[in-house]
C-alpha cells in the first residue's frame, strides 16, 4: 500500500511532550538548559541511544518530562506515537474520519489521532475503539512507520519467523530499509510493546532512510527503483509554486515567456511529427502526481526522449533552473526528436516531440495530443493558407476529397467534431483507428497534419485500408472516407446471441437495474477501467462497436478472442456480462491473459485492455 504523505521534518523546537506538556517554569534552570541541549538525567552518555535521543530532542521532534527526565524504558502509547508521527510527517487524508467511541474531542491528542486515521495509518477496532492509552505494539509500529514514511520491501526481502500475514508487508518494509533486523532468533515479536527509547530509535532510522541521497551518486538502476514520492525529491519544478521561480535576468514569468517562447517555437519546427504536451509540475501538484509520477517519468524517458530516466530528470531540472529550451539537438546519442521548456507562470513543462506514450493511449492524454482540442471555438481556428482563407481552402479540399472518394471507390464516409471535444475524442480516435487499421498514435498524427498543413491526406500503397481525410476549416470537423465492410442495421444470425444487438441505436438501450444516468454510469466505468489498465500496465485495444458498426463487429470479436486466448462464444459471453451488469469485468486467476473490459452505454462500444506480453 502506498503512502500519500509528504515528508516535512520539523527543525524548530516544539513545546509538546510525548507524555505530558513540559512546564518550563517548573524545571530548575540547570535542568532546563540540559533539556534544551538534548540531555536528560536518565539518559547518560553511556546509554546506547543517547546520541539519537539528543539529536531528535534538539530538532524538536521529541521531548521529556517536567522533571528533566525522558523515561526511556517506559512503554510508549498509541496516542504518544500518533503525536510524534504527526509532528514530523505531513499526512494527506485518504479516508473519511469517523470519531472512535473512546476518543473525546477535548483529548489533547485528538488532532494527532484524527490525522493518522484520515491517512489510513491508524485504525479503530471492530467495536469502534482506538485505545489511545494502550501501549503501542511492535507490529503496530511497523505499520505506522511503513505507511507514514512510504517504505516498501523488495521482492527478495525475507520476513522473520513469527510475523503474521497481516503485518508481513510492513515488517519486510522495515527490514528492507535497514530499520530493523529482528531479534537474534529471527523473530519480530509483533505483539510485544516497545519503549519510548526504542520507538525513537526506529523513527530516527525511518527519518534517515527518507532523506534524499546525493543525486550525483544515484545510479540509473536506483532511479528506476524509486517510487513517485522519492522521485519528487529530485525534481526541481515541484519545489516551487506558480510564478514563484523565474530564472535570473527576468523580472517575472510574463517577461520570460515573451522573450523565450519564440525561441522555443522556432526549435519546435525542427521536431518531427510535432506533438505538443504540457505537464504542470508545481508544488501544489505533488499530491496529485506522486502516485503515478514514476510511470510518467519512465514514459517520458522511454517513449518521448528515448533516454535514461536519470538523464531525463537532469534535462527537466536544467531547463527549469536555467530557463532555456533543451532539445534533442543538445543531447548526444538522442533517439527521438524533442524540445522542452517551462512556463513559469503555471510551472508547466511544455514540450514538442515525435513520440507519444506508445500503446498506453488513454482518454486523459488524447485531448492533449490533438491540437484542435485546445481551440475554444471556430473563431480560433488557424488557416494555414491565408491566401485562400477558410472558405477557399475548405472548398478546394472538398473537391479533392470527392474526387479521391470516387476514384478509389471509398464506400464509407464519416464526420467527426475535433474542436473542443475532449469528452468524445478518445472514442473518435479509436473508432477511426479500427476502421483504417492504424494505431491511435498514427490517427492523431493524421488529424494534426490535416489541421496544420491544410492538405488532403490519403492512404499509401502499403496501408491495409484505403482512406482519404481532411480538416474542414469552416465547421471544425474531420471529414473522412475509407473502403470497408458496409455498415448495416440488419443483425446477422451469428451475432444474435450478442445482447446489445437487439437495439437499433444507443438511445434505445435500457440500462441495467439500479442505473438511471447513462453519462454518470459511463464516466465511472471508464475511469475504473482505465485505472485498472494503468495500474496493471495493460494495452488498450480499439473498441468493438455492437450497434452502429455491425459490419466490423465480427472482426472485432475475432481480434479480442485472439488477444484473450478465448473462443468467440466466450468473448460474446464477456460482452454480455459487461452489458447486463454495468460493471468493469476483469480476469480471474484461471484466465490465460489478464484483462479489463467494460461496455460503454453512450456509444455502444466494448472497451478492452489486456496484457499484450
XYZ file of C-alpha atoms in Angstrom:
613
model
C 0.000 0.000 0.000
C 1.404 3.358 -0.967
C 1.735 6.243 1.423
C 0.449 9.534 0.134
C 2.370 11.554 2.713
C 4.730 14.415 2.054
C 7.620 14.328 4.498
C 8.072 17.513 6.455
C 10.865 17.296 9.036
C 10.346 19.971 11.633
C 13.608 21.554 12.640
C 12.116 24.061 15.042
C 11.771 23.449 18.767
C 8.320 22.324 19.829
C 6.899 22.505 23.290
C 4.576 19.493 23.294
C 5.972 16.446 25.097
C 5.132 12.907 24.173
C 3.751 12.351 27.652
C 2.703 15.493 29.491
C 3.458 19.054 28.351
C 6.676 20.464 29.777
C 6.010 23.327 32.150
C 9.229 25.231 31.711
C 8.872 27.258 34.898
C 8.884 24.090 36.995
C 12.301 22.949 35.737
C 15.396 24.189 37.570
C 17.484 26.448 35.339
C 20.361 23.998 35.027
C 17.960 21.137 34.200
C 16.143 23.303 31.641
C 19.418 24.170 29.927
C 20.359 20.496 29.742
C 16.976 19.573 28.205
C 17.392 22.270 25.566
C 20.728 20.679 24.693
C 19.035 17.296 24.369
C 20.376 15.970 27.671
C 18.224 14.098 30.185
C 19.383 12.946 33.582
C 18.084 9.405 32.976
C 19.764 9.103 29.549
C 23.505 9.218 30.301
C 26.149 9.237 27.584
C 26.714 5.570 28.259
C 23.178 4.826 27.061
C 23.389 3.314 23.534
C 20.567 5.587 22.391
C 21.931 8.798 23.942
C 23.056 10.299 20.609
C 19.770 9.614 18.824
C 17.613 10.958 21.678
C 19.796 14.062 21.913
C 19.604 14.719 18.158
C 15.818 14.292 17.969
C 15.311 16.471 21.054
C 17.385 19.311 19.581
C 15.325 19.066 16.385
C 12.144 19.470 18.441
C 10.817 16.061 17.457
C 10.806 14.566 20.973
C 10.984 16.000 24.477
C 10.841 14.787 28.023
C 9.050 15.331 31.306
C 8.910 18.370 33.528
C 11.339 16.856 35.977
C 14.090 16.748 33.331
C 13.782 13.026 32.608
C 12.999 11.191 29.388
C 11.882 7.853 30.892
C 13.445 5.811 28.056
C 12.240 2.424 29.319
C 8.608 3.481 29.766
C 6.150 1.954 27.273
C 5.004 4.322 24.517
C 1.261 4.588 23.978
C -0.700 4.795 20.737
C -1.566 8.443 21.384
C 2.066 9.430 22.017
C 3.232 7.639 18.871
C 0.499 9.454 16.916
C 1.742 12.796 18.223
C 5.311 12.038 17.170
C 4.348 10.952 13.643
C 2.020 13.905 13.128
C 4.829 16.172 14.282
C 7.260 15.149 11.525
C 5.110 13.898 8.648
C 2.539 15.956 6.741
C -0.038 13.243 6.073
C -2.787 13.663 3.490
C -6.315 12.449 4.171
C -7.458 9.441 2.144
C -10.319 8.290 4.368
C -13.391 9.877 5.891
C -12.863 10.315 9.633
C -15.313 8.644 11.986
C -14.636 9.545 15.609
C -13.894 6.463 17.738
C -16.138 5.922 20.726
C -13.240 6.255 23.162
C -11.713 9.432 21.694
C -13.139 12.601 23.154
C -12.778 15.860 21.230
C -11.149 17.533 24.236
C -8.446 14.857 24.334
C -5.095 16.699 23.821
C -4.130 14.052 21.256
C -7.424 14.204 19.355
C -5.983 16.021 16.308
C -2.942 13.734 16.122
C -5.010 10.552 16.190
C -7.555 12.003 13.770
C -4.810 12.895 11.268
C -3.371 9.367 11.331
C -6.806 7.804 10.978
C -7.649 10.026 7.993
C -4.374 8.961 6.382
C -5.195 5.268 6.895
C -2.188 4.822 9.169
C -4.132 4.151 12.363
C -7.432 2.243 12.550
C -10.092 1.613 15.149
C -11.114 -1.943 16.037
C -14.368 -3.686 15.109
C -16.037 -2.130 18.154
C -15.186 1.383 17.016
C -12.453 1.879 19.640
C -8.992 3.367 19.038
C -7.497 2.691 22.512
C -5.384 5.883 22.726
C -3.801 4.944 26.086
C -2.974 1.375 25.125
C 0.751 0.583 24.704
C 1.826 0.526 21.070
C 2.904 -2.916 19.860
C 5.913 -3.614 17.661
C 3.585 -4.756 14.872
C 1.608 -1.517 15.050
C 4.893 0.405 14.993
C 5.918 -1.388 11.786
C 2.659 -0.480 10.063
C 2.712 3.151 11.214
C 6.304 3.779 10.099
C 5.913 1.916 6.803
C 2.802 3.856 5.770
C 3.876 7.224 7.149
C 7.300 7.255 5.506
C 6.352 5.433 2.310
C 8.607 2.419 2.901
C 8.467 -0.672 0.704
C 10.058 -4.134 0.639
C 11.907 -5.617 -2.325
C 10.722 -8.801 -3.986
C 13.576 -10.733 -2.402
C 13.185 -9.285 1.115
C 12.783 -12.138 3.589
C 10.442 -11.854 6.542
C 11.052 -13.031 10.114
C 9.855 -16.345 11.549
C 6.892 -15.195 13.632
C 5.404 -12.387 11.520
C 1.713 -12.697 10.633
C 0.466 -12.381 7.063
C -1.381 -9.198 8.031
C 1.828 -7.423 9.053
C 4.356 -9.129 6.769
C 4.453 -6.304 4.218
C 5.157 -3.662 6.873
C 7.815 -5.673 8.719
C 9.558 -6.527 5.443
C 9.471 -2.802 4.583
C 11.393 -2.026 7.776
C 13.866 -4.847 7.110
C 14.461 -3.716 3.530
C 15.171 -0.155 4.645
C 17.528 -1.130 7.444
C 15.194 -0.053 10.238
C 15.024 -3.434 11.962
C 16.696 -6.832 11.771
C 14.559 -8.515 14.408
C 15.899 -10.466 17.349
C 18.785 -12.940 17.234
C 16.383 -15.879 16.987
C 14.894 -14.407 13.740
C 11.673 -13.298 15.468
C 9.999 -9.898 15.459
C 7.566 -10.337 18.390
C 4.873 -8.164 16.847
C 2.534 -8.325 19.864
C 5.076 -7.038 22.370
C 5.056 -3.394 23.418
C 8.084 -1.173 22.948
C 9.699 1.563 24.985
C 9.903 5.278 24.318
C 13.611 4.936 23.543
C 13.084 2.088 21.078
C 10.335 3.948 19.239
C 12.599 6.999 18.998
C 15.343 4.827 17.504
C 13.054 3.197 14.930
C 11.621 6.566 13.981
C 15.101 8.092 13.702
C 16.107 5.335 11.268
C 12.939 5.905 9.222
C 13.723 9.629 9.047
C 17.260 8.946 7.859
C 16.017 6.435 5.287
C 13.601 9.003 3.867
C 16.296 11.606 3.306
C 17.341 12.055 -0.316
C 20.637 10.566 -1.445
C 23.132 12.823 -3.242
C 21.840 12.920 -6.829
C 25.326 12.638 -8.289
C 25.729 9.279 -6.542
C 22.347 7.879 -7.627
C 22.529 5.257 -10.382
C 20.071 4.672 -13.224
C 19.028 1.387 -11.566
C 18.252 3.233 -8.335
C 16.227 5.856 -10.192
C 14.196 3.117 -11.890
C 13.530 1.523 -8.484
C 12.265 4.752 -6.880
C 8.570 5.409 -6.287
C 6.878 8.702 -7.127
C 7.408 10.173 -3.687
C 11.144 9.520 -3.836
C 11.431 10.995 -7.338
C 9.751 14.202 -6.154
C 12.828 14.956 -4.034
C 14.971 15.278 -7.144
C 12.637 17.189 -9.477
C 13.262 20.921 -9.021
C 9.968 22.252 -10.525
C 7.914 20.578 -7.777
C 9.667 22.687 -5.139
C 8.014 25.927 -6.303
C 4.505 27.360 -6.553
C 3.118 29.112 -9.632
C 5.194 32.166 -10.533
C 7.485 31.734 -7.516
C 10.632 30.931 -9.510
C 11.907 32.836 -12.538
C 15.417 32.404 -13.995
C 17.973 35.130 -13.393
C 17.757 38.088 -15.752
C 13.951 38.186 -15.929
C 11.639 40.338 -13.830
C 8.686 37.954 -13.905
C 7.139 34.971 -15.670
C 5.393 37.126 -18.282
C 8.666 38.777 -19.364
C 10.326 35.380 -19.648
C 7.532 33.950 -21.822
C 7.537 36.998 -24.085
C 11.259 36.658 -24.789
C 11.739 32.881 -24.814
C 8.601 31.372 -26.325
C 9.519 32.479 -29.885
C 12.855 30.651 -29.484
C 11.027 27.577 -28.181
C 8.621 27.587 -31.122
C 11.483 28.080 -33.565
C 13.193 24.919 -32.326
C 9.866 23.064 -32.230
C 9.600 23.411 -36.024
C 12.566 21.041 -36.291
C 10.812 18.312 -34.304
C 9.389 15.503 -36.417
C 5.636 14.815 -36.254
C 5.389 17.711 -33.813
C 3.040 16.742 -30.978
C 2.578 19.229 -28.110
C 2.005 18.299 -24.489
C 2.096 20.311 -21.296
C 2.550 18.978 -17.747
C 2.124 21.111 -14.620
C 4.875 20.474 -12.071
C 4.272 22.995 -9.288
C 4.482 22.318 -5.567
C 0.686 22.168 -5.454
C 0.705 19.247 -7.934
C 2.813 16.976 -5.702
C -0.118 15.216 -4.105
C -1.729 14.565 -7.497
C 1.364 13.260 -9.249
C 3.118 11.267 -6.544
C 1.033 8.146 -7.245
C 1.913 7.788 -10.943
C 4.970 10.048 -11.231
C 7.265 7.069 -11.688
C 5.283 5.915 -14.719
C 5.078 9.460 -16.091
C 8.833 9.993 -15.935
C 9.547 6.481 -17.242
C 7.217 7.070 -20.190
C 8.825 10.436 -20.849
C 12.280 8.813 -20.821
C 11.425 5.681 -22.797
C 8.762 6.838 -25.250
C 9.377 10.570 -25.714
C 13.091 11.249 -25.192
C 14.486 7.757 -25.716
C 16.940 8.451 -22.891
C 17.733 7.037 -19.415
C 15.433 8.208 -16.611
C 18.249 9.937 -14.739
C 19.270 11.900 -17.829
C 15.612 12.797 -18.424
C 15.362 14.255 -14.908
C 18.622 16.160 -15.490
C 17.136 17.692 -18.660
C 13.943 18.702 -16.843
C 15.895 20.309 -13.995
C 18.374 22.094 -16.284
C 15.611 23.509 -18.458
C 13.679 24.679 -15.395
C 16.575 26.196 -13.413
C 18.340 27.863 -16.334
C 15.238 28.917 -18.232
C 16.248 27.647 -21.642
C 14.776 25.334 -24.258
C 16.568 21.977 -24.384
C 16.126 19.834 -27.450
C 17.391 16.580 -28.901
C 19.880 18.733 -30.834
C 21.644 19.376 -27.497
C 21.789 15.730 -26.398
C 24.372 13.249 -27.556
C 23.040 9.885 -28.607
C 19.434 11.094 -28.838
C 16.959 8.571 -30.207
C 13.936 10.795 -30.756
C 13.290 14.424 -31.606
C 12.024 16.674 -28.789
C 12.241 20.123 -27.272
C 11.141 21.203 -23.772
C 10.860 24.497 -21.906
C 8.975 25.788 -18.858
C 6.182 28.286 -18.457
C 6.937 29.703 -15.002
C 3.567 31.353 -14.547
C 1.977 27.929 -14.042
C 5.178 25.827 -13.653
C 4.233 23.871 -16.764
C 6.711 21.777 -18.709
C 5.967 22.468 -22.365
C 7.256 20.030 -24.947
C 7.058 19.083 -28.577
C 8.056 15.562 -29.510
C 7.752 12.997 -32.251
C 6.566 10.275 -29.890
C 3.645 9.596 -27.614
C 3.083 7.124 -24.829
C 3.301 4.081 -27.084
C 0.363 1.735 -26.836
C -0.812 3.062 -23.475
C -3.052 5.674 -25.080
C -5.868 6.825 -22.791
C -8.675 9.418 -22.775
C -6.714 11.680 -20.442
C -3.848 12.018 -22.925
C -5.702 12.138 -26.228
C -7.132 15.604 -25.559
C -3.649 16.991 -25.012
C -2.229 15.484 -28.199
C -4.868 16.665 -30.654
C -4.042 20.285 -31.390
C -7.574 21.330 -32.330
C -8.897 20.341 -28.915
C -7.268 23.399 -27.339
C -9.361 25.713 -29.530
C -12.327 27.143 -27.629
C -14.455 27.753 -30.710
C -14.299 28.030 -34.512
C -13.023 31.620 -34.378
C -9.670 30.354 -33.018
C -9.002 28.063 -35.994
C -5.736 28.992 -37.730
C -5.912 28.625 -41.504
C -2.522 27.563 -42.933
C -3.290 29.008 -46.389
C -4.095 32.660 -45.739
C -4.379 33.409 -49.438
C -7.344 31.071 -49.910
C -8.810 31.666 -46.444
C -11.080 29.244 -44.594
C -13.768 29.210 -47.270
C -11.491 28.860 -50.287
C -9.241 26.235 -48.673
C -12.175 24.118 -47.443
C -13.853 24.196 -50.879
C -10.586 23.129 -52.530
C -10.145 20.275 -50.048
C -13.742 19.152 -50.527
C -13.259 18.955 -54.302
C -10.070 16.897 -53.920
C -11.763 14.675 -51.337
C -14.794 13.923 -53.507
C -12.503 13.054 -56.409
C -10.478 10.661 -54.209
C -13.633 9.004 -52.860
C -14.920 8.373 -56.365
C -11.680 7.242 -57.980
C -10.728 4.896 -55.116
C -14.296 3.649 -54.530
C -14.269 4.593 -50.863
C -17.672 3.348 -49.762
C -17.935 4.535 -46.143
C -17.779 8.169 -45.040
C -17.706 9.803 -41.631
C -17.634 13.177 -39.908
C -16.036 13.880 -36.530
C -16.037 17.055 -34.461
C -12.458 17.651 -33.310
C -12.568 21.216 -31.961
C -13.011 21.432 -28.176
C -14.435 17.922 -27.894
C -12.316 16.242 -25.209
C -15.190 14.111 -23.925
C -15.534 12.090 -27.132
C -12.088 12.387 -28.684
C -10.785 9.075 -27.387
C -13.725 7.130 -28.801
C -13.401 9.084 -32.053
C -9.682 8.309 -32.432
C -10.060 4.637 -31.543
C -13.068 4.317 -33.860
C -11.133 5.685 -36.849
C -8.171 3.542 -35.787
C -10.351 0.447 -36.074
C -11.733 1.445 -39.472
C -8.495 2.278 -41.269
C -6.373 -0.202 -39.250
C -3.855 2.290 -37.897
C -2.734 2.813 -34.310
C -4.290 5.541 -32.178
C -0.982 7.432 -32.330
C -0.982 7.326 -36.131
C -4.573 8.585 -36.277
C -3.729 11.531 -34.010
C -0.735 12.380 -36.212
C -3.040 12.345 -39.269
C -5.536 14.642 -37.538
C -2.790 17.105 -36.550
C -1.267 17.079 -40.031
C -4.652 17.669 -41.658
C -5.185 20.727 -39.453
C -1.646 22.124 -39.587
C -0.977 21.657 -43.305
C -4.436 22.111 -44.813
C -3.927 19.303 -47.331
C -5.885 16.180 -48.230
C -4.297 13.102 -46.650
C -4.643 9.795 -48.484
C -3.575 6.202 -47.908
C -0.360 4.925 -49.425
C 0.462 1.688 -51.187
C 1.424 -0.199 -48.043
C -1.618 0.805 -45.988
C -4.039 -2.051 -45.195
C -7.136 0.127 -45.815
C -7.624 2.851 -48.412
C -8.769 6.186 -46.976
C -8.900 9.934 -47.525
C -9.395 12.683 -44.926
C -9.220 16.441 -44.497
C -9.963 19.169 -41.956
C -12.958 21.412 -42.632
C -11.824 24.920 -41.622
C -15.402 26.212 -41.614
C -17.022 23.626 -39.327
C -14.040 22.388 -37.282
C -14.757 18.801 -38.329
C -12.665 15.975 -39.721
C -14.174 14.575 -42.918
C -13.023 11.087 -43.829
C -13.864 8.141 -46.073
C -12.496 4.608 -46.353
C -13.065 1.352 -48.151
C -14.524 -1.232 -45.805
C -17.400 -3.516 -44.985
C -20.684 -1.674 -45.343
C -22.404 -0.971 -42.048
C -25.820 -2.458 -41.673
C -28.660 -2.351 -39.186
C -29.557 -5.960 -40.028
C -28.141 -8.253 -37.376
C -26.641 -11.423 -38.860
C -27.611 -14.720 -37.226
C -24.070 -15.166 -35.953
C -24.423 -12.052 -33.758
C -27.933 -12.527 -32.395
C -26.560 -14.022 -29.159
C -24.849 -10.667 -28.523
C -27.448 -8.868 -26.369
C -26.753 -5.223 -27.362
C -27.602 -6.026 -30.997
C -31.296 -6.173 -30.080
C -31.261 -2.361 -30.080
C -31.230 -0.190 -33.205
C -29.429 2.704 -31.516
C -27.743 3.555 -28.220
C -30.691 5.797 -27.335
C -32.919 2.723 -27.076
C -30.702 0.851 -24.605
C -32.385 0.001 -21.308
C -29.837 0.476 -18.561
C -29.325 -2.315 -16.005
C -31.484 -2.223 -12.891
C -30.470 0.499 -10.440
C -28.827 2.672 -13.115
C -30.517 5.838 -14.326
C -27.886 8.325 -15.527
C -26.117 6.975 -18.625
C -23.473 9.737 -18.621
C -22.514 9.253 -14.972
C -22.527 5.466 -15.332
C -20.316 5.533 -18.419
C -17.934 8.025 -16.840
C -17.494 5.874 -13.720
C -16.971 2.720 -15.776
C -14.417 4.482 -17.968
C -12.452 5.833 -15.002
C -12.428 2.453 -13.225
C -11.429 0.596 -16.376
C -8.531 2.873 -17.240
C -7.303 2.935 -13.666
C -7.147 -0.888 -13.716
C -5.443 -0.819 -17.116
C -2.936 1.817 -15.988
C -2.115 0.101 -12.688
C -1.580 -3.262 -14.403
C 0.211 -1.927 -17.485
C -2.467 -3.264 -19.846
C -2.691 -2.402 -23.540
C -5.865 -0.550 -24.579
C -7.207 -2.182 -27.727
C -9.531 -0.423 -30.153
C -13.180 -0.791 -29.084
C -15.646 -3.162 -30.737
C -18.921 -1.431 -31.541
C -22.027 -3.554 -31.149
C -24.760 -1.296 -32.557
C -23.558 1.322 -35.008
C -20.813 -0.681 -36.662
C -22.180 -4.204 -37.135
C -20.138 -4.595 -40.311
C -16.957 -4.575 -38.214
C -18.310 -6.190 -35.057
C -17.478 -9.744 -36.099
C -13.933 -8.747 -36.993
C -13.545 -7.070 -33.585
C -14.812 -10.134 -31.714
C -12.293 -12.282 -33.559
C -9.489 -9.867 -32.645
C -10.469 -9.876 -28.964
C -10.756 -13.669 -28.955
C -7.204 -13.985 -30.253
C -5.909 -11.411 -27.770
C -7.542 -13.110 -24.773
C -6.922 -16.676 -25.998
C -10.650 -17.391 -25.729
C -13.275 -18.758 -28.084
C -15.657 -16.484 -29.966
C -18.518 -17.652 -27.745
C -16.548 -16.892 -24.564
C -15.840 -13.344 -25.770
C -19.513 -12.734 -26.549
C -20.339 -14.025 -23.070
C -17.924 -11.444 -21.619
C -19.550 -8.689 -23.695
C -22.998 -9.724 -22.449
C -21.830 -9.872 -18.841
C -20.423 -6.346 -19.085
C -23.600 -5.136 -20.819
C -26.039 -6.584 -18.263
C -24.051 -5.931 -15.085
C -22.928 -2.315 -15.585
C -19.577 -3.337 -14.085
C -15.990 -3.489 -15.228
C -15.227 -7.150 -15.918
C -11.723 -8.287 -15.007
C -9.794 -11.511 -15.484
C -9.660 -14.240 -12.857
C -6.674 -16.443 -11.914
C -7.785 -19.151 -14.352
C -7.701 -16.860 -17.378
C -4.686 -17.157 -19.669
C -4.479 -13.379 -20.211
C -5.019 -10.591 -17.682
C -7.651 -8.089 -18.869
C -10.210 -5.404 -18.037
C -13.381 -4.889 -20.075
C -16.486 -2.700 -19.905
C -19.480 -1.674 -22.004
C -19.889 1.980 -22.993
C -23.610 2.698 -22.953
C -23.177 6.066 -24.664
C -21.591 4.809 -27.878
C -22.312 1.072 -27.891
C -18.665 0.048 -27.758
C -16.937 -2.715 -25.803
C -13.610 -1.457 -24.459
C -10.866 -3.964 -23.700
C -7.416 -3.610 -22.137
C -5.205 -6.688 -21.858
C -1.697 -7.893 -21.140
C -0.054 -7.975 -24.538
C 3.077 -9.834 -23.397
